[in-house]
Amino acid sequence: MEKEHLQIILEDMNGKFDLILEGHVGLRQAIDDLDKRTTERFDLVDPKFEALNKKIDNVDQRLSDRIDSVEKRIDGVEKSLSDRIDGVEKSLGSKIDAIATDLSAHRADTEAHTIYRVRET
């Protein structure tokens, strides 16, 4: 009886081990399937990321080029305005000097005539 009882217990244990092994096989298959699907999705997503990175790099380059262009234009406008201001300063300086000379000559002429009295106010 003990031997039969032991055999029954061993058969029961073998059945349980078989169930565990079947469970492991099922889990292994599920893990392999998940790995395959995940790898396939990454294979689909990776080129999309690369395309987005290229687009971002292109936009970055275009913006950098446009900023450089705007900076050059601003530098050109700044130089042009500076040159015009310098020209206006020279022109006005010459005109002011000419007016000062004329005014000085007019004053000297006015003071030379005693009829006119020049008073400073």
XYZ file of N, CA and C in Angstrom:
363
model
N 0.799 -1.171 0.000
C 0.000 0.000 0.000
C 0.858 1.258 0.000
N 1.897 1.223 0.711
C 2.776 2.379 0.721
C 3.363 2.642 -0.647
N 3.728 1.575 -1.324
C 4.320 1.714 -2.642
C 3.290 2.301 -3.606
N 2.071 1.828 -3.542
C 1.016 2.354 -4.400
C 0.713 3.807 -4.055
N 0.715 4.095 -2.800
C 0.464 5.467 -2.352
C 1.567 6.387 -2.845
N 2.800 5.928 -2.770
C 3.945 6.707 -3.238
C 3.866 6.908 -4.747
N 3.453 5.882 -5.468
C 3.324 6.005 -6.920
C 2.232 7.016 -7.277
N 1.167 7.019 -6.547
C 0.074 7.970 -6.789
C 0.568 9.398 -6.556
N 1.317 9.570 -5.482
C 1.861 10.901 -5.174
C 2.830 11.336 -6.271
N 3.704 10.396 -6.723
C 4.664 10.726 -7.786
C 3.951 11.060 -9.094
N 2.911 10.307 -9.417
C 2.153 10.594 -10.635
C 1.475 11.954 -10.532
N 0.958 12.264 -9.375
C 0.325 13.571 -9.154
C 1.344 14.695 -9.312
N 2.547 14.468 -8.751
C 3.618 15.473 -8.868
C 4.040 15.625 -10.322
N 4.163 14.497 -11.041
C 4.527 14.561 -12.458
C 3.487 15.360 -13.250
N 2.225 15.130 -12.934
C 1.151 15.874 -13.608
C 1.259 17.368 -13.341
N 1.578 17.696 -12.096
C 1.719 19.113 -11.744
C 2.944 19.724 -12.421
N 4.046 18.970 -12.494
C 5.240 19.460 -13.198
C 4.931 19.675 -14.687
N 4.167 18.741 -15.261
C 3.786 18.886 -16.668
C 2.968 20.168 -16.874
N 2.062 20.443 -15.943
C 1.274 21.677 -16.030
C 2.168 22.915 -15.937
N 3.130 22.851 -15.018
C 4.067 23.979 -14.868
C 4.873 24.170 -16.144
N 5.361 23.064 -16.718
C 6.134 23.148 -17.962
C 5.284 23.703 -19.103
N 4.038 23.260 -19.192
C 3.143 23.789 -20.220
C 2.929 25.293 -20.023
N 2.776 25.682 -18.768
C 2.626 27.115 -18.464
C 3.852 27.904 -18.888
N 5.035 27.339 -18.620
C 6.281 28.004 -19.025
C 6.380 28.116 -20.540
N 6.000 27.048 -21.223
C 6.039 27.072 -22.690
C 5.095 28.163 -23.212
N 3.904 28.222 -22.628
C 2.941 29.253 -23.033
C 3.459 30.655 -22.763
N 4.034 30.832 -21.563
C 4.595 32.142 -21.225
C 5.758 32.501 -22.139
N 6.609 31.520 -22.421
C 7.753 31.747 -23.303
C 7.265 32.206 -24.684
N 6.223 31.517 -25.171
C 5.677 31.868 -26.488
C 5.087 33.281 -26.463
N 4.370 33.605 -25.391
C 3.779 34.941 -25.275
C 4.870 36.008 -25.226
N 5.933 35.730 -24.478
C 7.052 36.679 -24.392
C 7.721 36.835 -25.751
N 7.933 35.725 -26.459
C 8.545 35.784 -27.790
C 7.666 36.570 -28.766
N 6.355 36.349 -28.704
C 5.431 37.087 -29.574
C 5.465 38.586 -29.268
N 5.465 38.913 -27.978
C 5.533 40.315 -27.575
C 6.839 40.948 -28.035
N 7.933 40.209 -27.896
C 9.236 40.701 -28.347
C 9.218 40.966 -29.849
N 8.633 40.052 -30.592
C 8.573 40.194 -32.050
C 7.736 41.419 -32.434
N 6.567 41.576 -31.813
C 5.705 42.725 -32.122
C 6.381 44.036 -31.743
N 7.034 44.043 -30.599
C 7.728 45.253 -30.153
C 8.856 45.611 -31.109
N 9.621 44.621 -31.514
C 10.716 44.858 -32.456
C 10.178 45.389 -33.782
N 9.078 44.804 -34.263
C 8.476 45.268 -35.515
C 8.003 46.710 -35.400
N 7.412 47.055 -34.276
C 6.936 48.434 -34.093
C 8.105 49.403 -34.023
N 9.155 49.018 -33.316
C 10.334 49.884 -33.270
C 10.936 50.042 -34.661
N 10.925 48.967 -35.434
C 11.436 49.054 -36.802
C 10.602 50.019 -37.642
N 9.309 50.124 -37.347
C 8.450 51.078 -38.052
C 8.624 52.503 -37.535
N 8.849 52.643 -36.252
C 8.930 53.967 -35.636
C 10.297 54.622 -35.854
N 11.364 53.844 -35.848
C 12.711 54.408 -35.988
C 12.876 55.262 -37.243
N 12.449 54.813 -38.422
C 12.588 55.676 -39.604
C 11.785 56.971 -39.488
N 10.652 56.900 -38.804
C 9.851 58.110 -38.612
C 10.603 59.111 -37.747
N 11.257 58.630 -36.702
C 12.063 59.518 -35.869
C 13.213 60.117 -36.665
N 13.838 59.302 -37.488
C 14.940 59.803 -38.308
C 14.444 60.872 -39.275
N 13.275 60.663 -39.870
C 12.702 61.657 -40.783
C 12.390 62.949 -40.038
N 11.833 62.831 -38.844
C 11.543 64.024 -38.041
C 12.822 64.758 -37.669
N 13.859 64.020 -37.307
C 15.136 64.651 -36.980
C 15.693 65.401 -38.179
N 15.573 64.821 -39.380
C 16.048 65.502 -40.583
C 15.251 66.776 -40.830
N 13.928 66.696 -40.657
C 13.095 67.883 -40.842
C 13.477 68.968 -39.844
N 13.683 68.581 -38.608
C 14.071 69.550 -37.580
C 15.419 70.164 -37.922
N 16.363 69.343 -38.376
C 17.674 69.864 -38.772
C 17.543 70.834 -39.943
N 16.671 70.507 -40.915
C 16.466 71.401 -42.055
C 15.856 72.730 -41.623
N 14.865 72.665 -40.750
C 14.244 73.896 -40.250
C 15.267 74.716 -39.473
N 16.067 74.053 -38.664
C 17.109 74.736 -37.899
C 18.090 75.433 -38.836
N 18.499 74.748 -39.892
C 19.444 75.329 -40.847
C 18.817 76.516 -41.579
N 17.553 76.362 -41.996
C 16.888 77.467 -42.699
C 16.742 78.679 -41.787
N 16.377 78.442 -40.541
C 16.253 79.559 -39.598
C 17.604 80.227 -39.361
N 18.646 79.430 -39.225
C 19.984 79.996 -39.031
C 20.384 80.834 -40.237
N 20.103 80.332 -41.443
C 20.430 81.080 -42.659
C 19.648 82.387 -42.729
N 18.376 82.320 -42.373
C 17.561 83.543 -42.418
C 18.018 84.546 -41.369
N 18.370 84.064 -40.199
C 18.861 84.963 -39.150
C 20.152 85.616 -39.604
N 21.048 84.833 -40.207
C 22.296 85.401 -40.726
C 22.005 86.451 -41.786
N 21.041 86.178 -42.659
C 20.672 87.124 -43.711
C 20.121 88.417 -43.111
N 19.259 88.280 -42.119
C 18.686 89.465 -41.467
C 19.781 90.265 -40.764
N 20.711 89.580 -40.116
C 21.810 90.277 -39.446
C 22.647 91.053 -40.456
N 22.906 90.462 -41.627
C 23.672 91.164 -42.664
C 22.909 92.386 -43.155
N 21.603 92.219 -43.350
C 20.798 93.362 -43.802
C 20.795 94.467 -42.757
N 20.678 94.092 -41.497
C 20.700 95.096 -40.422
C 22.042 95.808 -40.404
N 23.129 95.049 -40.560
C 24.456 95.669 -40.605
C 24.554 96.642 -41.772
N 23.988 96.267 -42.932
C 24.002 97.149 -44.100
C 23.209 98.416 -43.858
N 22.024 98.267 -43.264
C 21.191 99.433 -42.955
C 21.892 100.322 -41.933
N 22.513 99.711 -40.946
C 23.231 100.475 -39.922
C 24.355 101.284 -40.551
N 25.121 100.670 -41.450
C 26.218 101.381 -42.113
C 25.670 102.497 -42.987
N 24.602 102.198 -43.725
C 23.999 103.205 -44.595
C 23.509 104.399 -43.783
N 22.813 104.124 -42.682
C 22.325 105.214 -41.828
C 23.477 105.991 -41.207
N 24.498 105.290 -40.789
C 25.668 105.951 -40.205
C 26.326 106.867 -41.236
N 26.465 106.377 -42.474
C 27.050 107.203 -43.534
C 26.182 108.424 -43.821
N 24.870 108.234 -43.852
C 23.974 109.366 -44.111
C 24.024 110.378 -42.973
N 24.070 109.885 -41.743
C 24.158 110.801 -40.593
C 25.456 111.585 -40.647
N 26.559 110.902 -40.971
C 27.845 111.603 -41.098
C 27.769 112.662 -42.186
N 27.127 112.338 -43.313
C 26.980 113.310 -44.404
C 26.145 114.501 -43.982
N 25.045 114.241 -43.267
C 24.185 115.329 -42.791
C 24.942 116.193 -41.794
N 25.716 115.584 -40.905
C 26.499 116.351 -39.931
C 27.491 117.265 -40.633
N 28.180 116.735 -41.648
C 29.143 117.559 -42.391
C 28.436 118.693 -43.113
N 27.318 118.366 -43.755
C 26.577 119.380 -44.504
C 26.048 120.463 -43.575
N 25.425 120.045 -42.484
C 24.897 121.021 -41.533
C 26.021 121.821 -40.880
N 27.128 121.138 -40.592
C 28.276 121.847 -40.003
C 28.776 122.940 -40.934
N 28.872 122.628 -42.217
C 29.316 123.621 -43.203
C 28.317 124.765 -43.290
N 27.033 124.450 -43.324
C 26.006 125.491 -43.411
C 25.996 126.363 -42.166
N 26.133 125.750 -41.011
C 26.158 126.525 -39.758
C 27.376 127.433 -39.725
N 28.518 126.907 -40.156
C 29.729 127.740 -40.214
C 29.535 128.898 -41.180
N 28.896 128.657 -42.330
C 28.655 129.725 -43.308
C 27.709 130.765 -42.739
N 26.654 130.331 -42.041
C 25.715 131.266 -41.420
C 26.419 132.075 -40.343
N 27.265 131.431 -39.549
C 28.005 132.142 -38.500
C 28.912 133.193 -39.126
N 29.550 132.859 -40.239
C 30.426 133.823 -40.923
C 29.606 134.987 -41.463
N 28.473 134.680 -42.107
C 27.606 135.743 -42.626
C 27.086 136.622 -41.502
N 26.685 136.021 -40.410
C 26.170 136.770 -39.268
C 27.249 137.659 -38.675
N 28.444 137.132 -38.582
C 29.555 137.921 -38.051
C 29.851 139.104 -38.964
N 29.837 138.865 -40.274
C 30.086 139.953 -41.226
C 28.966 140.972 -41.169
N 27.730 140.506 -41.066
C 26.594 141.419 -40.980
C 26.671 142.266 -39.718
N 27.059 141.653 -38.627
C 27.175 142.385 -37.364
C 28.273 143.431 -37.456
N 29.399 143.024 -38.021
C 30.497 143.987 -38.172
C 30.059 145.149 -39.054
N 29.306 144.838 -40.121
C 28.830 145.895 -41.016
C 27.840 146.793 -40.304
N 26.972 146.201 -39.498
C 25.981 146.978 -38.762
C 26.652 147.853 -37.720
N 27.652 147.331 -37.049
C 28.350 148.116 -36.037
C 29.176 149.227 -36.671
N 29.547 149.045 -37.896
C 30.330 150.074 -38.584
C 29.481 151.302 -38.858
N 28.229 151.139 -39.015
C 27.336 152.282 -39.211
C 26.859 152.743 -37.849
N 27.149 153.927 -37.512
C 26.816 154.421 -36.172
C 25.352 154.727 -36.015
N 24.659 154.791 -37.093
C 23.242 155.082 -37.004
C 22.520 153.936 -36.297
N 22.943 152.765 -36.583
C 22.300 151.594 -35.976
C 22.982 151.242 -34.671
N 22.225 151.004 -33.691
C 22.798 150.602 -32.417
C 22.446 149.129 -32.181
N 23.432 148.363 -31.920
C 23.215 146.944 -31.671
C 23.269 146.720 -30.178
N 22.205 146.200 -29.679
C 22.168 145.905 -28.257
C 21.949 144.416 -28.063
N 22.596 143.919 -27.090
C 22.419 142.507 -26.754
C 21.326 142.427 -25.711
N 20.467 141.501 -25.915
C 19.373 141.373 -24.946
C 19.488 140.103 -24.185
